[in-house]
Coordinates of C-alpha atoms and ligand atoms in Angstrom, one line a residue:
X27 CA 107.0 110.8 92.1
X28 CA 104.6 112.5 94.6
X29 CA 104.6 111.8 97.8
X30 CA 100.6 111.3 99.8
X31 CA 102.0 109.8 103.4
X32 CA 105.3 110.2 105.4
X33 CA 106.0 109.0 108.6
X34 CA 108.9 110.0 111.4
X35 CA 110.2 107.3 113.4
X36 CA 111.4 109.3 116.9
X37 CA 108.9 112.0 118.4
X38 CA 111.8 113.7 119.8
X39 CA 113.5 117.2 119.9
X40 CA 114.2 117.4 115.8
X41 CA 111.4 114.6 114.7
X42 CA 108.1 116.6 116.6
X43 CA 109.0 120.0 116.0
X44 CA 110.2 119.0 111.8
X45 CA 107.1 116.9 110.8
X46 CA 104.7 119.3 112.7
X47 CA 106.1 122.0 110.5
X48 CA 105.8 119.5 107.3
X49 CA 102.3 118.6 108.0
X50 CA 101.6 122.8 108.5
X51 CA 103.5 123.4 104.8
X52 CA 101.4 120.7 103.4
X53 CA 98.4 119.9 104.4
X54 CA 97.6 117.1 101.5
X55 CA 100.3 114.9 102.8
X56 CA 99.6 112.2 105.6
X57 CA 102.5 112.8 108.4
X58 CA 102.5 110.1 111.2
X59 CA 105.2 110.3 113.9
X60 CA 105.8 107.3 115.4
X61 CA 107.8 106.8 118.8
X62 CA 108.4 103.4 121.2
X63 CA 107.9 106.0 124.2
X64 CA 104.4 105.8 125.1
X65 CA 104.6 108.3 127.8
X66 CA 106.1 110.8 125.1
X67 CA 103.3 109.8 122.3
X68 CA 100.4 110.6 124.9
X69 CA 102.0 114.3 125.8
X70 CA 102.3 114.9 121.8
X71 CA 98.5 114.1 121.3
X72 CA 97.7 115.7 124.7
X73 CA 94.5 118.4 123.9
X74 CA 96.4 120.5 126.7
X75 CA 99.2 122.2 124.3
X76 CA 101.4 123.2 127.4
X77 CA 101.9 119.7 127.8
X78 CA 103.8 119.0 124.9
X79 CA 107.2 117.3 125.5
X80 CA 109.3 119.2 123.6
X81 CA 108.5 123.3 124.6
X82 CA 109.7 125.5 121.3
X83 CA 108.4 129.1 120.8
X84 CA 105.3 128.6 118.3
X85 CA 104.8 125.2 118.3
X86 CA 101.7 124.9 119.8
X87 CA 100.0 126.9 117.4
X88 CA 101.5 124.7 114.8
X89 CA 100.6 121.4 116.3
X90 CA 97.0 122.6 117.5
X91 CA 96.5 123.6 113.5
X92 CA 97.7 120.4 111.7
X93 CA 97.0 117.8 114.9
X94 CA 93.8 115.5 113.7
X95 CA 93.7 116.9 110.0
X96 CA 97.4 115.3 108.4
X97 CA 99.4 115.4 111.6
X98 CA 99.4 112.2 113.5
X99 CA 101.7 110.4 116.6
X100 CA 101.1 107.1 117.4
X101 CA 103.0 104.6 118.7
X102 CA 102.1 102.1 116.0
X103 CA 105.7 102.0 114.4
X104 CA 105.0 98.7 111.9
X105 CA 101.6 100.1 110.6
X106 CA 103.3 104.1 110.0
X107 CA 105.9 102.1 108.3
X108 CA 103.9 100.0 105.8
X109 CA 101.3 102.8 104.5
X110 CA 104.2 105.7 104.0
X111 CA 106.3 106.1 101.0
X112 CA 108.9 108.1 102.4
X113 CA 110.5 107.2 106.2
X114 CA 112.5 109.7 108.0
X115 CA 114.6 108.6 110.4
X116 CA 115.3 110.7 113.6
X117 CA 115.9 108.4 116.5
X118 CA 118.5 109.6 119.3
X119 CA 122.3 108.8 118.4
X120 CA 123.9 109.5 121.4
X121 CA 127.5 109.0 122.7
X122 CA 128.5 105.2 123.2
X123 CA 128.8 104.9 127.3
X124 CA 130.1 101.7 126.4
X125 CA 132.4 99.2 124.3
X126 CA 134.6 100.3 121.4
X127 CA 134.5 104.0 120.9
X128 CA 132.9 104.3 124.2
X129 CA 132.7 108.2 124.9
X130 CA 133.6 109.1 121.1
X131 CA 131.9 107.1 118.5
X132 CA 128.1 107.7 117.9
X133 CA 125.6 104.6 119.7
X134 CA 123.8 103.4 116.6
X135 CA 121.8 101.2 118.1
X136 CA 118.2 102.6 117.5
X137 CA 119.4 103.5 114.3
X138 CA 120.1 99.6 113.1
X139 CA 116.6 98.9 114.7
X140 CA 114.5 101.5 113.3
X141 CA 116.6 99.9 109.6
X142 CA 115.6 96.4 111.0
X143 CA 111.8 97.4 111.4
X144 CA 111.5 99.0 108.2
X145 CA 112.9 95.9 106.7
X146 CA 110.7 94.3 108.4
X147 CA 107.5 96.2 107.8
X148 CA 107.7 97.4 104.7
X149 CA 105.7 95.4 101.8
X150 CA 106.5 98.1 98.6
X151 CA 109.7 100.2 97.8
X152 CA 110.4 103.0 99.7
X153 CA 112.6 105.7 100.4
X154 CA 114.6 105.7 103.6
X155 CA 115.9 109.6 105.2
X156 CA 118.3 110.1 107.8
X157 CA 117.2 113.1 109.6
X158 CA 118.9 112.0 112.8
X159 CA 122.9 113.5 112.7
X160 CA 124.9 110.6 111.6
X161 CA 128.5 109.8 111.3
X162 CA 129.4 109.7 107.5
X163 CA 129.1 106.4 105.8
X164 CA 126.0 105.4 107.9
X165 CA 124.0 105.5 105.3
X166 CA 125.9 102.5 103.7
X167 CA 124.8 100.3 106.9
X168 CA 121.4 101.3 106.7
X169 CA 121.4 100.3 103.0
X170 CA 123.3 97.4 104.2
X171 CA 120.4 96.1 106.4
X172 CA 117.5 97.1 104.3
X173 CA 118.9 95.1 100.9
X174 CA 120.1 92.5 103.2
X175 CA 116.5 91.9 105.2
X176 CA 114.4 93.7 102.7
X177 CA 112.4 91.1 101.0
X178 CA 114.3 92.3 97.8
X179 CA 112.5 95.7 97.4
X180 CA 114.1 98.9 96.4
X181 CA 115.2 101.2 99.2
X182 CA 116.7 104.5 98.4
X183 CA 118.8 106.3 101.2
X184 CA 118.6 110.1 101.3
X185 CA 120.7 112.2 104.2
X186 CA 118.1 115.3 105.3
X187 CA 120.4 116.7 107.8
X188 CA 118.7 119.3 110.5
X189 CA 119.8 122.5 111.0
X190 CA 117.1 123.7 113.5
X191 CA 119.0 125.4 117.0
X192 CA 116.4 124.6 119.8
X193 CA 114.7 127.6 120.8
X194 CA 114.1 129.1 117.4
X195 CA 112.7 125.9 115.9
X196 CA 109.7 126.7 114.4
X197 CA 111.9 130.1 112.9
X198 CA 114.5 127.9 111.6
X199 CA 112.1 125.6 110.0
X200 CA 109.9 128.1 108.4
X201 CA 113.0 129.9 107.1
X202 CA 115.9 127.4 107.0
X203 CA 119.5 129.3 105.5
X204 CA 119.8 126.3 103.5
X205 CA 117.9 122.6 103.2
X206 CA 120.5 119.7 102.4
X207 CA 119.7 116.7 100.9
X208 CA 122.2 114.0 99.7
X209 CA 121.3 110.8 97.4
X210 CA 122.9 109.2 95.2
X211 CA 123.9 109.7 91.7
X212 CA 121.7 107.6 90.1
X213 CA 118.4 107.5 87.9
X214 CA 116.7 106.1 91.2
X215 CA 118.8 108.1 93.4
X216 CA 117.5 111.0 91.7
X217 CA 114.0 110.6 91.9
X218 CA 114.2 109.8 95.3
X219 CA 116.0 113.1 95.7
X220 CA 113.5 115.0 93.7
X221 CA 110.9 114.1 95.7
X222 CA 112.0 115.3 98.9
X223 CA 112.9 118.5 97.6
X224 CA 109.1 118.7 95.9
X225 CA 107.9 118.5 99.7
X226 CA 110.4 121.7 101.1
X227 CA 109.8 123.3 97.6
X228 CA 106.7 124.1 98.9
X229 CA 107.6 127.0 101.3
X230 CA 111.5 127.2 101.0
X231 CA 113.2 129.0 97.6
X232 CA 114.5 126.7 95.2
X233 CA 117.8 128.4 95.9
X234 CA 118.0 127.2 99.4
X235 CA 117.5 123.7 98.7
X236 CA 121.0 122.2 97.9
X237 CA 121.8 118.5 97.0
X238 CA 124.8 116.6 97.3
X239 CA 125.8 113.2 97.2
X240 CA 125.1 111.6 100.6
X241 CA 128.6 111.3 102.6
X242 CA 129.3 115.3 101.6
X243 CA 125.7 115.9 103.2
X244 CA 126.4 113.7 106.1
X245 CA 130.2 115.3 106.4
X246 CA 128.5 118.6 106.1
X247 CA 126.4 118.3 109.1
X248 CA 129.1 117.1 111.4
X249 CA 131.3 120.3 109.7
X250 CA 128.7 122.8 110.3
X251 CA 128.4 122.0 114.1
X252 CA 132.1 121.6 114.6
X253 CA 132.4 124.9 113.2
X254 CA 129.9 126.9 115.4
X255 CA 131.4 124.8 118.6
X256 CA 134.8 126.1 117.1
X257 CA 133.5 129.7 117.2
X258 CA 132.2 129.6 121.0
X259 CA 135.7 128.0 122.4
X260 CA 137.4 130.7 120.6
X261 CA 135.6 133.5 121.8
X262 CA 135.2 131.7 125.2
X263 CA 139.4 130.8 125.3
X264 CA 139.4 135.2 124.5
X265 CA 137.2 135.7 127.7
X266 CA 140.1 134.6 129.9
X267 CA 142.5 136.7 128.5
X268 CA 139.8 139.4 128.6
X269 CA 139.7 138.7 132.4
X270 CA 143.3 139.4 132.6
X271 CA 144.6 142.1 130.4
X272 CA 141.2 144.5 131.3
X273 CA 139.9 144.2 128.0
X274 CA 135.9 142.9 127.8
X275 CA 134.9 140.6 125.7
X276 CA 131.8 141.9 124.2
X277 CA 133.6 145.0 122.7
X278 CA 136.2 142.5 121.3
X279 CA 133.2 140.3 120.1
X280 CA 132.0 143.6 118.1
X281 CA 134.6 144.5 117.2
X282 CA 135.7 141.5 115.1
X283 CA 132.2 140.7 114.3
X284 CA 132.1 143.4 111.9
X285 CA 134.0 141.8 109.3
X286 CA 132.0 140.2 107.3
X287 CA 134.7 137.8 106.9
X288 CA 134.0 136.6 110.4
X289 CA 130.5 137.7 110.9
X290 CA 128.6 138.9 114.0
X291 CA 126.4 135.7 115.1
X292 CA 127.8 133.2 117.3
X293 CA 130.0 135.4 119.4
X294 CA 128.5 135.1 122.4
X295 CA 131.1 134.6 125.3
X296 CA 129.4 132.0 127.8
X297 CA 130.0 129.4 131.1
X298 CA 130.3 126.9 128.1
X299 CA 128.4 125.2 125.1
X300 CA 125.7 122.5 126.0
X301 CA 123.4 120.8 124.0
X302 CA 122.6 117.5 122.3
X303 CA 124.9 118.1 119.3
X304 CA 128.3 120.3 119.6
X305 CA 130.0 117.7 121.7
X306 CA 128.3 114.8 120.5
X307 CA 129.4 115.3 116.4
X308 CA 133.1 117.1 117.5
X309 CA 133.4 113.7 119.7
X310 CA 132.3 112.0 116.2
X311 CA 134.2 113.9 113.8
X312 CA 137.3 112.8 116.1
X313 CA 136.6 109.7 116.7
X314 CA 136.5 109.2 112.6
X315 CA 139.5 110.9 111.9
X316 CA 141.3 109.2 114.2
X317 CA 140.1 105.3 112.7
X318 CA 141.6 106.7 109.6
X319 CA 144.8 107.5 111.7
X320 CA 144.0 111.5 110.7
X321 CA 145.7 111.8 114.1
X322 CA 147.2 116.1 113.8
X323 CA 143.2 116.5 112.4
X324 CA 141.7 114.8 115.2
X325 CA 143.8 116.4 117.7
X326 CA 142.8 119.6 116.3
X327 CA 138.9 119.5 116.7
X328 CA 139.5 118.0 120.0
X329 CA 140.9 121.2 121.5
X330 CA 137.5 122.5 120.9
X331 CA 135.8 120.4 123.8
X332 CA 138.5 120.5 125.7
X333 CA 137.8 124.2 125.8
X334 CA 135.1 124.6 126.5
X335 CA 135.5 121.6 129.4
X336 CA 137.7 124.1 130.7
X337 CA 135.3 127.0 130.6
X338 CA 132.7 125.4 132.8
X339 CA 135.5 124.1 135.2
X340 CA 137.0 127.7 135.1
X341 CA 133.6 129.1 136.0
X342 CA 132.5 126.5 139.1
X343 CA 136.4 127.8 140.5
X344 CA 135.6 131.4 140.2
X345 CA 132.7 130.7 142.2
X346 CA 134.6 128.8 145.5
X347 CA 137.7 131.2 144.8
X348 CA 135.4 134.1 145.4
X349 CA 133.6 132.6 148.5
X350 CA 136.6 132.2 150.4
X351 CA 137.8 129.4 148.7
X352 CA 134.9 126.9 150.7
X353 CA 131.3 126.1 149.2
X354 CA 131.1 123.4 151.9
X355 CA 127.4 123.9 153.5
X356 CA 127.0 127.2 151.5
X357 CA 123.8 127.6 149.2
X358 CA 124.2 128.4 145.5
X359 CA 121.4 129.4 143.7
X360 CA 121.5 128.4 139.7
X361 CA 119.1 130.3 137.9
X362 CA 118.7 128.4 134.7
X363 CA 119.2 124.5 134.1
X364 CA 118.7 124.3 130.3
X365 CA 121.6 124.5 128.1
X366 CA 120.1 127.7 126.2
X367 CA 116.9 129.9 126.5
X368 CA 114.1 129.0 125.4
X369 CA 114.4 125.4 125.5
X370 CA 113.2 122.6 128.1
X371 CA 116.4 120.7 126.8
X372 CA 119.5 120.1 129.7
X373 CA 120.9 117.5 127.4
X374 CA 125.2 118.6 128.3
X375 CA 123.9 121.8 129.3
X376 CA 126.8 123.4 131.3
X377 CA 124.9 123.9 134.5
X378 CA 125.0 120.1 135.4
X379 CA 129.0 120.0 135.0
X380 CA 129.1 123.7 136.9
X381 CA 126.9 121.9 139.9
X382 CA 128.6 118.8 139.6
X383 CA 131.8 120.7 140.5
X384 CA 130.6 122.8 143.4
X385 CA 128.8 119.5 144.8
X386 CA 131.5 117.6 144.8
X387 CA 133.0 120.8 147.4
X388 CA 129.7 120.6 149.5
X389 CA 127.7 123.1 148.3
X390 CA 123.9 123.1 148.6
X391 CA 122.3 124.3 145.3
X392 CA 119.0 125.6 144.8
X393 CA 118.3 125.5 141.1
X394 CA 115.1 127.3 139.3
X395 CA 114.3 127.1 135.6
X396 CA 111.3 128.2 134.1
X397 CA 110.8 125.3 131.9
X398 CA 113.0 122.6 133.3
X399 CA 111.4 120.4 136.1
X400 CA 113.1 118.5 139.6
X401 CA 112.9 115.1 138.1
X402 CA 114.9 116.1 135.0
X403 CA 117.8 118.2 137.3
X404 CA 118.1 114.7 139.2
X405 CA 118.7 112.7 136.1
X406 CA 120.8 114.8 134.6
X407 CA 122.7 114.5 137.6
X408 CA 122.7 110.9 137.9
X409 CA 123.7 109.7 134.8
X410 CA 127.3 111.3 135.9
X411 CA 127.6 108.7 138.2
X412 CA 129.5 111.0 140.3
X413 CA 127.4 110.2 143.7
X414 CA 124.8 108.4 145.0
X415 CA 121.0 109.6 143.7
X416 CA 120.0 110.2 147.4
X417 CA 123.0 112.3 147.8
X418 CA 121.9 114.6 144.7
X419 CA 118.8 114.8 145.7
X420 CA 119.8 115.9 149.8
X421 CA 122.2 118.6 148.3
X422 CA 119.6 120.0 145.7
X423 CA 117.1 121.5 146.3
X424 CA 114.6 122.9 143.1
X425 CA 112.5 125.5 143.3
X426 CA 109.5 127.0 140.8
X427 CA 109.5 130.2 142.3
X428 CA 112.8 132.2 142.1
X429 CA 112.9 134.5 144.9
X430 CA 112.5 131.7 147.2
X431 CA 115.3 130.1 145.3
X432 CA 117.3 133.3 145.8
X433 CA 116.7 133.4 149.5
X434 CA 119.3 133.0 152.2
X435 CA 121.8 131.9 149.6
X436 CA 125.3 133.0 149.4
X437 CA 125.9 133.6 145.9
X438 CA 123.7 133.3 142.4
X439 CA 125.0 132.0 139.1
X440 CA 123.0 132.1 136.2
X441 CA 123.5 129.3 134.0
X442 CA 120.9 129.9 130.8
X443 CA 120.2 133.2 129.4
X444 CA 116.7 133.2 130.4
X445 CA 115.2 136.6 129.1
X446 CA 113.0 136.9 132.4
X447 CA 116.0 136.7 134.7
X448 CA 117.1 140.4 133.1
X449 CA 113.7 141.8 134.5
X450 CA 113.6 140.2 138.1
X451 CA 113.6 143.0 141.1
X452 CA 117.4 142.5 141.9
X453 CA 117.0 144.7 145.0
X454 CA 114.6 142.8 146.7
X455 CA 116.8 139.3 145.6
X456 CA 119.8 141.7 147.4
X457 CA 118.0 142.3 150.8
X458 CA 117.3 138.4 150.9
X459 CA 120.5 137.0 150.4
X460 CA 123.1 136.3 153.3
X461 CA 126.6 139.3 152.6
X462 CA 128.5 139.5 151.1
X463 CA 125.7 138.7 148.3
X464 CA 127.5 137.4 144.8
X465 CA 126.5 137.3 141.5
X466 CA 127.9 135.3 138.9
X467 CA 126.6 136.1 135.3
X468 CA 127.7 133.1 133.2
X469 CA 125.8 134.5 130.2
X470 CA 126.4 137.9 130.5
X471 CA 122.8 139.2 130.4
X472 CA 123.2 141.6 133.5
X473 CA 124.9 145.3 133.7
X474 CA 127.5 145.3 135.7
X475 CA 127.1 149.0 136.8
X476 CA 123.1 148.6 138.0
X477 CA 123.9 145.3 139.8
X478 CA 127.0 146.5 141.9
X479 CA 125.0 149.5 142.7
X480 CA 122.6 147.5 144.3
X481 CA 125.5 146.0 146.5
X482 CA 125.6 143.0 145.0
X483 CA 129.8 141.8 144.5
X484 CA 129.3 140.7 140.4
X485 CA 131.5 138.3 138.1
X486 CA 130.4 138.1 134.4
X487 CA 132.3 136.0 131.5
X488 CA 135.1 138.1 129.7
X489 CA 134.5 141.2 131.5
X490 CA 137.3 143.4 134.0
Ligands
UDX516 C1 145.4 139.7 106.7 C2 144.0 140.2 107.2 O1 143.0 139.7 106.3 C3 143.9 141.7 107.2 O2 142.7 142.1 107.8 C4 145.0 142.2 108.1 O3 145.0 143.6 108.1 C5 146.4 141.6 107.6 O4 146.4 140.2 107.6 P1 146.5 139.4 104.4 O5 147.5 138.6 105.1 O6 147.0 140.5 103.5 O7 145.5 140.1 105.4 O8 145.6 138.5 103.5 P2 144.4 137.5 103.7 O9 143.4 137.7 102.6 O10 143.8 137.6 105.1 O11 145.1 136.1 103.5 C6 146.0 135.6 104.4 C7 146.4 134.2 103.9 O12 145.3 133.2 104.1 C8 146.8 134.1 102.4 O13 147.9 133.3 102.3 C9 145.5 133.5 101.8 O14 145.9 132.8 100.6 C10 145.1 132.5 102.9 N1 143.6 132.2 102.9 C11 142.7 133.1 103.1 C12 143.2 130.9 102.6 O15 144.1 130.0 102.5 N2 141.9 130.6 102.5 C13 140.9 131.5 102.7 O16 139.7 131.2 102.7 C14 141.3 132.8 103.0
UDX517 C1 123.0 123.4 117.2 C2 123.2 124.1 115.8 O1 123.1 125.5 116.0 C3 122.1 123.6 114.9 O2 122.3 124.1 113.6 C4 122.1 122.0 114.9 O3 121.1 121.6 114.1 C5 122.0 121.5 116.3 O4 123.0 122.0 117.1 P1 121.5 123.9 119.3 O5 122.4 122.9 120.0 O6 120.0 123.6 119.4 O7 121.8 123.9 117.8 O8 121.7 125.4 119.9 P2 122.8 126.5 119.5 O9 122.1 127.8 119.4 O10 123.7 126.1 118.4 O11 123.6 126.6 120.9 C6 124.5 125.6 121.3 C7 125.2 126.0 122.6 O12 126.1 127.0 122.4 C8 124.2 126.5 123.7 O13 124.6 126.0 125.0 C9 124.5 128.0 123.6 O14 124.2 128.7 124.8 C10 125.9 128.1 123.3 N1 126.3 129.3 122.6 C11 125.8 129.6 121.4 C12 127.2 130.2 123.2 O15 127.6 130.0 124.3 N2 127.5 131.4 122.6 C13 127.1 131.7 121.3 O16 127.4 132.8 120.8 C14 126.2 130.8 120.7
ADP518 P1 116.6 114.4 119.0 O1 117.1 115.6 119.7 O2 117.6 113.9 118.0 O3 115.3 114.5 118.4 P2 115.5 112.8 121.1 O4 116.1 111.9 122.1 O5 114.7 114.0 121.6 O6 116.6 113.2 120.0 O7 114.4 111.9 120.3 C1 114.6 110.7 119.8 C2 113.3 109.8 120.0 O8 113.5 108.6 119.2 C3 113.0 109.4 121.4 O9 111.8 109.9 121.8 C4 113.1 107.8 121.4 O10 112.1 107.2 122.2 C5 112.8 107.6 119.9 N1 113.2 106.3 119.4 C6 114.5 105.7 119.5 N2 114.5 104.5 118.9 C7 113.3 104.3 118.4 C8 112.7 103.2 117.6 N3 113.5 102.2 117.2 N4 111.4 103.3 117.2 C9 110.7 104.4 117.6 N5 111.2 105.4 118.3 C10 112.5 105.4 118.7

């Protein structure tokens, strides 16, 4: 079966980015992303390229090749649905805030919708993929839905987990370790899976492209992010130790890195994991293990968030320790807001726990990110619920130029590891800041020797 027209229902941080890549691989298929955010539809088809809404290295050159020719967003979710053969799915699935499971399970609401409009929309048989990360056995209540209200056509399920690490998007797509894709075992099942792997087949080694039956591929993505959260608690729980036996984290990280049995990447000692996914699918994974009373399992994966909880507490505490033990009044500076370089992404970044933490002792922080803008820094603070909006907004201040950010502030933490912050003129930050000056390094980015040369009193993660 060859495949002419797909279409992507969420315009998002792993839908935009994945079909824009698609459409560039193969430029004979039709790729329509559809999204019920109009706002976010107009900044996709924006002709201004920095105006995209999700901001990955190389995308714009992607987009700005394959925009207009077989790259399309629209917001027309029905009409996408009826003309494509194949639908990926890859609509937010974010934490429940409420109900049963509330703070564990994954929210599947716009999952059960986008199922329920392509029920409703669709007029031939077609083949359903979950892109979006999904707790295992979804798949069966998509089916569910789409047999139940499916005017009796064929609907094939394929999971198409994403591996992509914002930041290195376009990278990750072009290259990808490994493509999964999960179907089932049967004549139909098969077809369906062949001709998703026709469209990767295209630009990614035959080799790299593994199927599985579809709860091993879901399991698998859950696994693989549980796994790399694992790795960052670990070396993150060793940076504390680090702080209090003299050794330094980074030479340990090396040291262990270089058997291959462990492996180099992924050892980077930081103020914490963010992101949409780590905590989201550990949360998941738990939550899962623990409806099939897996209790010693659950408990297990568990310790993983906790840690890292504790790392981004540990870190806001070093910070009021070192000023005296008061922030109350005093301005912080955060340089960096997104949970990783390279990304205009805040979703759990650690900075928004680190400044809930130091407002909540009556600090004044100044925040500055290059790619992260005021209104976002307010809702991410908001939706903690921890004080009122107008509160936030007297006690933070955010800046787009970061010496002014820097000035007349007591201490700086850098939250994201930002590659400009590594060349900024640190002596002329120095003279502006009220002394002692402090200089928290949460990613570890800065030398230790040059910055305490300066003058400046310097913390980093892991390090005597
Ligand atoms: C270990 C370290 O590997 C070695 O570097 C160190 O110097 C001494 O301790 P050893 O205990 O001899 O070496 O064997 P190892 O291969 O690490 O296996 C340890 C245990 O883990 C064995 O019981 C092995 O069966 C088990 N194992 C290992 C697994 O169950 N699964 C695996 O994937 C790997
Ligand atoms: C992750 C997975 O890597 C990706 O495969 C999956 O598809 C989605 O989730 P992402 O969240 O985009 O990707 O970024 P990632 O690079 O994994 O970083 C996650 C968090 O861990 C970031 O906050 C990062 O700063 C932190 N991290 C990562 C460390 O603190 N130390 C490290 O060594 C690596
Ligand atoms: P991810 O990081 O998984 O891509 P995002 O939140 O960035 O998550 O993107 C998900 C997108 O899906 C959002 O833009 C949201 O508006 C969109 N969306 C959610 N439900 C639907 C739906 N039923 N139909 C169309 N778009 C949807």
């Amino acid at each position: 079966m060859k495949v002419t027209k797909i279409c992507c229902i969420g315009a998002g941080y792993v839908g935009g980015p994945t079909m824009s890549v698609i459409a560039q691989k193969c430029p004979d298929i039709k790729v329509t992303v559809v999204d019920i955010n109009q706002t976010r539809i107009d900044a996709w088809n924006d002709p201004d390229l920095s105006n995209l809404p999700v901001y990955e290295p190389g995308l714009d050159k992607v987009v700005a090749e394959a925009r207009g020719r077989n790259l399309f967003f629209s917001t027309d979710v029905i009409k996408a649905i009826e003309e494509s053969e194949m639908i990926f799915i890859s609509v937010n699935t974010p934490t429940k805030t409420y109900g049963e499971g509330k703070g564990m399970a994954a929210d599947l609401k716009w999952v059960e919708l986008c199922a329920r409009q392509i029920a409703t929309a669709s007029k031939e048989d077609k083949i359903v993929v979950e892109k979006s990360t999904l707790p295992v056995r979804t798949a069966q209540a998509v089916k569910d839905i789409l047999v139940n209200t499916g005017n009796g056509l064929k609907f094939q399920i394929l999971s198409n987990p994403e591996f992509l690490a914002e930041g290195t998007a376009i990278e990750d797509l072009e290259s990808p370790d490994r493509v999964l894709i999960g179907g089932d075992d049967t004549p139909e099942g098969k077809i369906a899976i062949q001709a998703l792997v026709d469209i990767y087949a295209r630009w990614v080694p035959k080799d790299r492209i593994l199927t599985t039956n579809v709860w091993s591929s879901e399991l698998s993505k859950l696994t693989a992010n549980a796994f790399l959260a694992q790795r960052v608690s670990s070396i993150n729980a060793l940076s504390e130790l680090c702080e209090v036996t003299g050794a330094d984290v980074s030479e340990v990280a090396k040291a262990i890195g270089t058997d291959s049995r462990i492996g180099s990447k992924f050892l980077k000692a930081s103020v914490g994991f963010g992101g949409s996914c780590f905590q989201k699918d550990i949360l998941n994974m738990v939550y899962i293990c623990r409806s099939y009373q897996l209790n010693e399992v659950a408990d297990y994966w568990e310790q993983v968030i906790k840690m890292n909880d504790h790392q981004k507490a540990r870190f806001a505490k070093k910070i009021i320790k070192s000023l005296y033990n008061t922030v109350s009044g005093k301005k912080i500076t955060f340089l960096g807001w997104a949970f990783k370089k390279d990304t205009n992404d805040t979703r759990e970044s650690a900075a928004i726990y680190v400044a809930d933490h130091l407002l909540s002792e009556q600090a004044k922080i100044c925040v500055y990110d290059p790619k992260v803008n005021q209104e976002k820094v307010y809702a991410d603070l908001e939706y903690l619920n921890t004080r009122s909006s107008d509160e936030n907004r007297r006690h933070v201040k955010v800046m787009n130029d970061p010496y002014e950010a820097c000035k007349d502030s007591h201490a700086i933490a850098i939250l994201t590891e930002w590659d400009e912050f590594k060349t900024y003129d640190w002596e002329k930050i120095y003279q502006n800041m009220l002394k002692p000056a402090t200089l928290f390094d949460g990613r570890n980015i800065l030398s230790k020797e040059e910055m305490t040369k300066i003058g400046f009193r310097f913390y980093a993660i892991g390090k005597p």
